[in-house]
Amino acid sequence: MGGTTSTPLAPRPADTVKDMDQQPGNRGEIRDFLAGRRAKITPAQAGLPTSARRRVAGLRREEVAVLAGVSTEWYTRLEKGHIGGVSEDVLDAVARALRLDDDERTYLFDLAQSSRAGSRTPSRRRDVEVPPRVQWLLDSMTMSSAFVRNGRTDVIASNPLARALYAPMFDSATIDKRGRPNIARYIFLDPGAHDFFVDWDAAGNATAALLRAEAAREPRDRALRDLIGELSTLSPEFRDQWAAHDVLIRHDGIKRLQHPEVGHLELTFQHLDLPLSSRAVHNLIIYTAEPGTASEDRLKLLASWSATPSRAALPERAPTS
């Protein structure tokens, strides 16, 4: 792209200023997200000339407009949240100019889609019941911790090893009236989560980013709004991480836990899409340990305990070293 200008993309009929003005959408979210991503890119990274007189480290609006091939006025209006009638071509050009990753690009497109929707009244989305076949699948995984999570991070189904592994969360006062844990509520509202998650900051950031992506997909989900409002009111850490506008759709990697009974665990977790509903997001999360490691031994110990009908005969605590 370099520092050369390009012919601005011609807006399609749906991209007219009048149409943009008629779609209030999620203007605050759009503004903060685009401005934040623009601030993270330096001119050098974008292949633009730099000057010692620059007042900001990131890109200016006019520079993003050049890189995206749109007019400065057009991009300025877009960054102010007028996104409802913008074509996919323009959004794609802006995503490339801002170097958005796949999750961030999806988030931008979801914000645009939600801004085009006719009704903005929050709705009570009906929870999807987990079919018996899914619970059979979970229960068949005797050496892996497995659970199903919805977009609000409610744990709606789990196997015995998952309940043993995440015992502090299942036993937390943050569970709902149906006895279901919510991962976000546990991480941000239960002080014990700081001890359970060795990398609590990373866990909190990922969880807030997952909720941010869900909020763009389902902006009219009243239960989701209530959850975000509760966390924002009660947790300064959540407020800070929510304000960062980080976005995460897929979440795989390594999780380090300090389990109250078996001690330190370093586990690999994998996220798989589970099509339980044509609309709502559901994920199957599987935790395993690397073969031959101490974590595998401790996970096997948890698995044997979780298979025991009564925990009354369990040892008080397994060795942690």
Coordinates of C-alpha atoms in Angstrom, one line a residue:
M1 CA 0.0 0.0 0.0
G2 CA 2.8 2.4 0.9
G3 CA 2.1 6.1 1.2
T4 CA 0.3 6.5 -2.1
T5 CA -3.3 7.4 -2.4
S6 CA -5.9 5.3 -4.1
T7 CA -9.2 5.9 -5.6
P8 CA -11.9 5.9 -2.9
L9 CA -14.3 3.0 -3.0
A10 CA -17.6 4.1 -4.5
P11 CA -20.3 3.6 -1.9
R12 CA -23.2 1.4 -3.0
P13 CA -26.8 2.7 -2.7
A14 CA -27.0 1.2 0.8
D15 CA -23.9 3.2 1.9
T16 CA -25.5 6.6 1.5
V17 CA -25.0 9.2 4.3
K18 CA -28.8 9.3 4.8
D19 CA -29.0 5.6 5.4
M20 CA -26.0 5.7 7.8
D21 CA -27.7 8.4 9.8
Q22 CA -30.9 6.3 10.1
Q23 CA -29.0 3.5 11.8
P24 CA -27.9 4.3 15.4
G25 CA -26.5 0.8 15.9
N26 CA -23.8 0.3 18.6
R27 CA -22.1 3.6 17.9
G28 CA -20.2 3.7 21.2
E29 CA -18.8 0.2 20.7
I30 CA -17.9 0.9 17.0
R31 CA -16.2 4.2 17.8
D32 CA -14.1 2.8 20.7
F33 CA -13.2 -0.4 18.8
L34 CA -12.0 1.4 15.6
A35 CA -10.3 4.2 17.4
G36 CA -8.5 1.7 19.7
R37 CA -7.3 -0.4 16.8
R38 CA -6.2 2.7 14.9
A39 CA -4.1 3.8 17.8
K40 CA -2.2 0.5 17.9
I41 CA -0.8 0.7 14.4
T42 CA 2.3 2.9 13.7
P43 CA 2.9 4.6 10.3
A44 CA 6.0 2.4 9.9
Q45 CA 3.9 -0.8 10.3
A46 CA 1.4 0.5 7.7
G47 CA 4.2 1.5 5.3
L48 CA 3.5 5.2 5.6
P49 CA 6.1 8.0 6.0
T50 CA 6.7 9.2 9.5
S51 CA 7.5 12.6 10.9
A52 CA 9.2 13.8 14.1
R53 CA 6.3 16.2 14.5
R54 CA 3.6 13.5 15.0
R55 CA 1.5 14.0 18.1
V56 CA 0.1 10.5 18.2
A57 CA 1.9 7.1 17.9
G58 CA -0.9 5.5 16.0
L59 CA -2.5 6.2 12.7
R60 CA -4.6 9.3 11.9
R61 CA -8.0 9.0 10.5
E62 CA -7.0 10.3 7.2
E63 CA -4.2 7.8 7.0
V64 CA -6.6 4.9 7.6
A65 CA -8.8 6.4 4.9
V66 CA -5.9 6.3 2.4
L67 CA -5.1 2.7 3.3
A68 CA -8.7 1.7 3.0
G69 CA -9.3 3.6 -0.2
V70 CA -12.1 5.7 1.1
S71 CA -12.4 9.4 1.7
T72 CA -11.4 10.9 5.0
E73 CA -14.9 12.2 5.6
W74 CA -16.3 8.8 4.9
Y75 CA -14.0 7.0 7.3
T76 CA -14.6 9.7 10.0
R77 CA -18.3 9.0 9.8
L78 CA -17.7 5.3 10.0
E79 CA -15.5 5.6 13.1
K80 CA -18.2 7.7 14.7
G81 CA -20.5 4.7 14.6
H82 CA -22.4 5.3 11.3
I83 CA -22.0 1.7 10.2
G84 CA -25.5 0.3 9.6
G85 CA -25.6 0.8 5.8
V86 CA -21.9 0.3 5.0
S87 CA -21.2 -2.4 2.4
E88 CA -19.1 -5.4 3.1
D89 CA -16.5 -4.2 0.6
V90 CA -15.9 -1.0 2.6
L91 CA -15.8 -2.9 5.9
D92 CA -13.3 -5.4 4.4
A93 CA -11.1 -2.6 3.2
V94 CA -11.2 -1.0 6.7
A95 CA -10.4 -4.3 8.3
R96 CA -7.3 -4.7 6.1
A97 CA -6.2 -1.1 6.8
L98 CA -6.4 -1.7 10.5
R99 CA -4.8 -5.1 10.3
L100 CA -7.7 -6.8 12.1
D101 CA -7.3 -10.4 12.9
D102 CA -10.0 -12.9 12.0
D103 CA -11.8 -12.6 15.3
E104 CA -11.7 -8.7 15.2
R105 CA -12.9 -8.7 11.5
T106 CA -15.8 -11.0 12.5
Y107 CA -16.6 -8.7 15.4
L108 CA -16.7 -5.6 13.1
F109 CA -19.0 -7.4 10.7
D110 CA -21.3 -8.5 13.5
L111 CA -21.5 -4.9 14.8
A112 CA -22.5 -3.8 11.3
Q113 CA -25.1 -6.6 11.0
S114 CA -26.7 -5.8 14.4
S115 CA -26.9 -2.1 13.4
R116 CA -28.9 -3.0 10.4
A117 CA -31.5 -4.9 12.5
G118 CA -34.9 -3.4 12.7
S119 CA -35.7 -3.9 16.3
R120 CA -33.3 -3.1 19.1
T121 CA -35.4 -4.2 22.1
P122 CA -33.6 -6.6 24.3
S123 CA -35.0 -10.1 24.1
R124 CA -35.1 -13.1 26.5
R125 CA -33.3 -15.7 24.4
R126 CA -34.6 -19.2 25.3
D127 CA -31.9 -21.5 26.5
V128 CA -31.2 -24.6 24.4
E129 CA -31.6 -27.9 26.2
V130 CA -28.7 -30.2 25.8
P131 CA -29.8 -33.4 23.9
P132 CA -29.1 -36.7 25.7
R133 CA -26.7 -37.7 22.9
V134 CA -24.4 -34.8 23.8
Q135 CA -24.5 -35.7 27.5
W136 CA -23.6 -39.3 26.5
L137 CA -20.7 -38.0 24.5
L138 CA -19.4 -36.0 27.5
D139 CA -19.8 -38.9 29.9
S140 CA -17.9 -41.2 27.5
M141 CA -14.7 -39.0 27.9
T142 CA -13.5 -40.5 31.1
M143 CA -9.9 -39.3 30.9
S144 CA -10.7 -35.8 29.6
S145 CA -12.5 -32.9 31.3
A146 CA -15.3 -31.8 28.9
F147 CA -18.2 -29.3 29.2
V148 CA -20.5 -27.3 27.0
R149 CA -20.5 -23.6 27.3
N150 CA -22.9 -21.1 25.7
G151 CA -22.0 -17.6 24.4
R152 CA -22.7 -16.1 27.9
T153 CA -20.2 -18.5 29.3
D154 CA -22.8 -20.5 31.2
V155 CA -21.7 -24.1 31.7
I156 CA -24.9 -26.0 30.5
A157 CA -23.5 -29.6 30.5
S158 CA -20.4 -31.3 31.8
N159 CA -18.9 -34.7 32.5
P160 CA -17.8 -35.9 36.0
L161 CA -14.2 -35.1 35.4
A162 CA -15.1 -31.5 34.5
R163 CA -17.0 -31.1 37.7
A164 CA -14.1 -32.5 39.7
L165 CA -11.5 -30.3 37.8
Y166 CA -13.6 -27.2 38.2
A167 CA -14.9 -28.0 41.7
P168 CA -14.2 -24.5 43.0
M169 CA -16.4 -23.0 40.3
F170 CA -19.2 -25.6 40.7
D171 CA -19.1 -25.0 44.4
S172 CA -19.0 -21.2 44.2
A173 CA -21.6 -18.9 45.5
T174 CA -21.7 -17.4 41.9
I175 CA -23.7 -20.4 40.5
D176 CA -27.3 -19.6 39.3
K177 CA -30.5 -20.9 40.8
R178 CA -30.3 -24.0 38.6
G179 CA -26.9 -24.8 40.0
R180 CA -25.1 -23.9 36.7
P181 CA -21.8 -22.1 36.9
N182 CA -21.0 -19.1 34.8
I183 CA -17.3 -18.8 33.9
A184 CA -17.3 -15.0 33.7
R185 CA -19.1 -14.6 37.0
Y186 CA -16.8 -17.0 38.8
I187 CA -13.6 -15.4 37.4
F188 CA -14.6 -11.8 38.2
L189 CA -16.8 -12.1 41.3
D190 CA -15.3 -15.0 43.3
P191 CA -12.1 -14.1 45.1
G192 CA -11.0 -17.7 45.0
A193 CA -10.7 -17.6 41.2
H194 CA -7.4 -15.7 41.6
D195 CA -5.9 -18.7 43.4
F196 CA -7.5 -21.3 41.1
F197 CA -6.4 -19.8 37.8
V198 CA -2.6 -19.5 37.9
D199 CA -2.7 -17.0 35.0
W200 CA -5.8 -15.1 36.3
D201 CA -5.1 -12.0 34.2
A202 CA -5.0 -14.1 31.0
A203 CA -8.2 -16.0 32.0
G204 CA -10.0 -12.7 32.8
N205 CA -8.9 -11.0 29.6
A206 CA -10.0 -14.0 27.4
T207 CA -13.3 -14.3 29.2
A208 CA -14.1 -10.6 28.7
A209 CA -13.1 -10.8 25.1
L210 CA -15.4 -13.8 24.5
L211 CA -18.3 -11.8 26.0
R212 CA -17.4 -8.8 23.8
A213 CA -17.7 -11.0 20.7
E214 CA -21.0 -12.5 21.9
A215 CA -22.4 -9.0 22.6
A216 CA -21.8 -8.1 18.9
R217 CA -23.5 -11.3 17.8
E218 CA -26.5 -11.0 20.1
P219 CA -26.9 -7.3 21.0
R220 CA -30.5 -7.8 22.0
D221 CA -29.9 -10.7 24.5
R222 CA -31.2 -9.3 27.8
A223 CA -29.6 -12.0 29.9
L224 CA -26.2 -11.2 28.3
R225 CA -26.7 -7.4 28.9
D226 CA -27.7 -8.1 32.5
L227 CA -24.5 -10.2 33.0
I228 CA -22.3 -7.5 31.5
G229 CA -24.0 -4.9 33.6
E230 CA -23.5 -7.0 36.8
L231 CA -19.9 -7.6 36.1
S232 CA -19.3 -3.9 35.2
T233 CA -20.9 -2.8 38.4
L234 CA -19.2 -5.3 40.8
S235 CA -15.8 -5.9 39.2
P236 CA -13.2 -3.1 38.5
E237 CA -11.1 -5.7 36.8
F238 CA -13.9 -6.5 34.4
R239 CA -14.5 -2.8 33.7
D240 CA -10.9 -2.3 32.7
Q241 CA -10.8 -5.3 30.5
W242 CA -14.1 -4.6 28.9
A243 CA -12.9 -1.1 28.0
A244 CA -9.9 -2.6 26.1
H245 CA -12.4 -3.8 23.5
D246 CA -10.4 -7.1 23.0
V247 CA -12.3 -9.7 21.0
L248 CA -12.0 -13.4 21.0
I249 CA -14.1 -16.0 19.2
R250 CA -12.0 -19.1 19.4
H251 CA -10.1 -19.9 22.5
D252 CA -7.6 -22.8 22.6
G253 CA -4.2 -23.2 24.4
I254 CA -2.7 -24.0 27.8
K255 CA -4.5 -23.6 31.1
R256 CA -2.6 -23.7 34.4
L257 CA -4.7 -24.4 37.5
Q258 CA -4.0 -24.7 41.2
H259 CA -6.5 -27.4 42.2
P260 CA -7.4 -27.5 45.9
E261 CA -7.0 -31.3 46.1
V262 CA -4.4 -32.4 43.5
G263 CA -2.3 -29.2 43.2
H264 CA -0.7 -27.7 40.1
L265 CA -2.2 -28.8 36.7
E266 CA -1.0 -27.7 33.3
L267 CA -3.6 -28.8 30.7
T268 CA -4.2 -28.3 27.0
F269 CA -7.7 -27.2 26.2
Q270 CA -9.5 -27.3 22.8
H271 CA -12.5 -25.4 21.7
L272 CA -15.0 -27.1 19.3
D273 CA -18.1 -25.6 17.8
L274 CA -21.2 -27.5 18.8
P275 CA -24.3 -26.9 16.5
L276 CA -27.1 -27.2 19.1
S277 CA -29.0 -24.3 17.7
S278 CA -29.2 -22.5 14.3
R279 CA -28.6 -19.1 16.2
A280 CA -27.0 -19.5 19.6
V281 CA -23.3 -20.2 20.0
H282 CA -22.4 -23.4 21.9
N283 CA -18.8 -24.7 22.4
L284 CA -17.5 -28.0 23.5
I285 CA -14.4 -27.4 25.7
I286 CA -12.1 -30.4 26.3
Y287 CA -9.1 -30.4 28.7
T288 CA -6.4 -33.0 28.5
A289 CA -2.9 -33.4 29.9
E290 CA 0.3 -34.2 28.1
P291 CA 1.1 -37.9 28.3
G292 CA 3.8 -38.8 30.8
T293 CA 3.6 -35.6 32.8
A294 CA 2.8 -35.0 36.5
S295 CA -0.3 -33.2 35.3
E296 CA -1.5 -36.4 33.6
D297 CA -1.0 -38.3 36.8
R298 CA -3.0 -35.7 38.8
L299 CA -5.8 -35.6 36.2
K300 CA -6.0 -39.4 36.4
L301 CA -6.3 -39.1 40.1
L302 CA -9.1 -36.7 39.7
A303 CA -10.8 -39.0 37.2
S304 CA -10.6 -41.9 39.6
W305 CA -12.1 -39.8 42.4
S306 CA -14.9 -38.4 40.1
A307 CA -15.8 -42.0 39.2
T308 CA -16.3 -42.8 43.0
P309 CA -20.0 -42.8 43.9
S310 CA -19.3 -41.2 47.3
R311 CA -16.5 -38.7 48.1
A312 CA -16.7 -39.6 51.8
A313 CA -13.8 -42.0 51.5
L314 CA -11.5 -39.7 49.5
P315 CA -8.1 -38.8 51.0
E316 CA -7.9 -35.4 52.5
R317 CA -5.3 -34.2 49.9
A318 CA -3.1 -35.6 47.3
P319 CA 0.7 -34.8 47.2
T320 CA 1.3 -31.6 45.3
S321 CA 5.0 -31.8 44.7

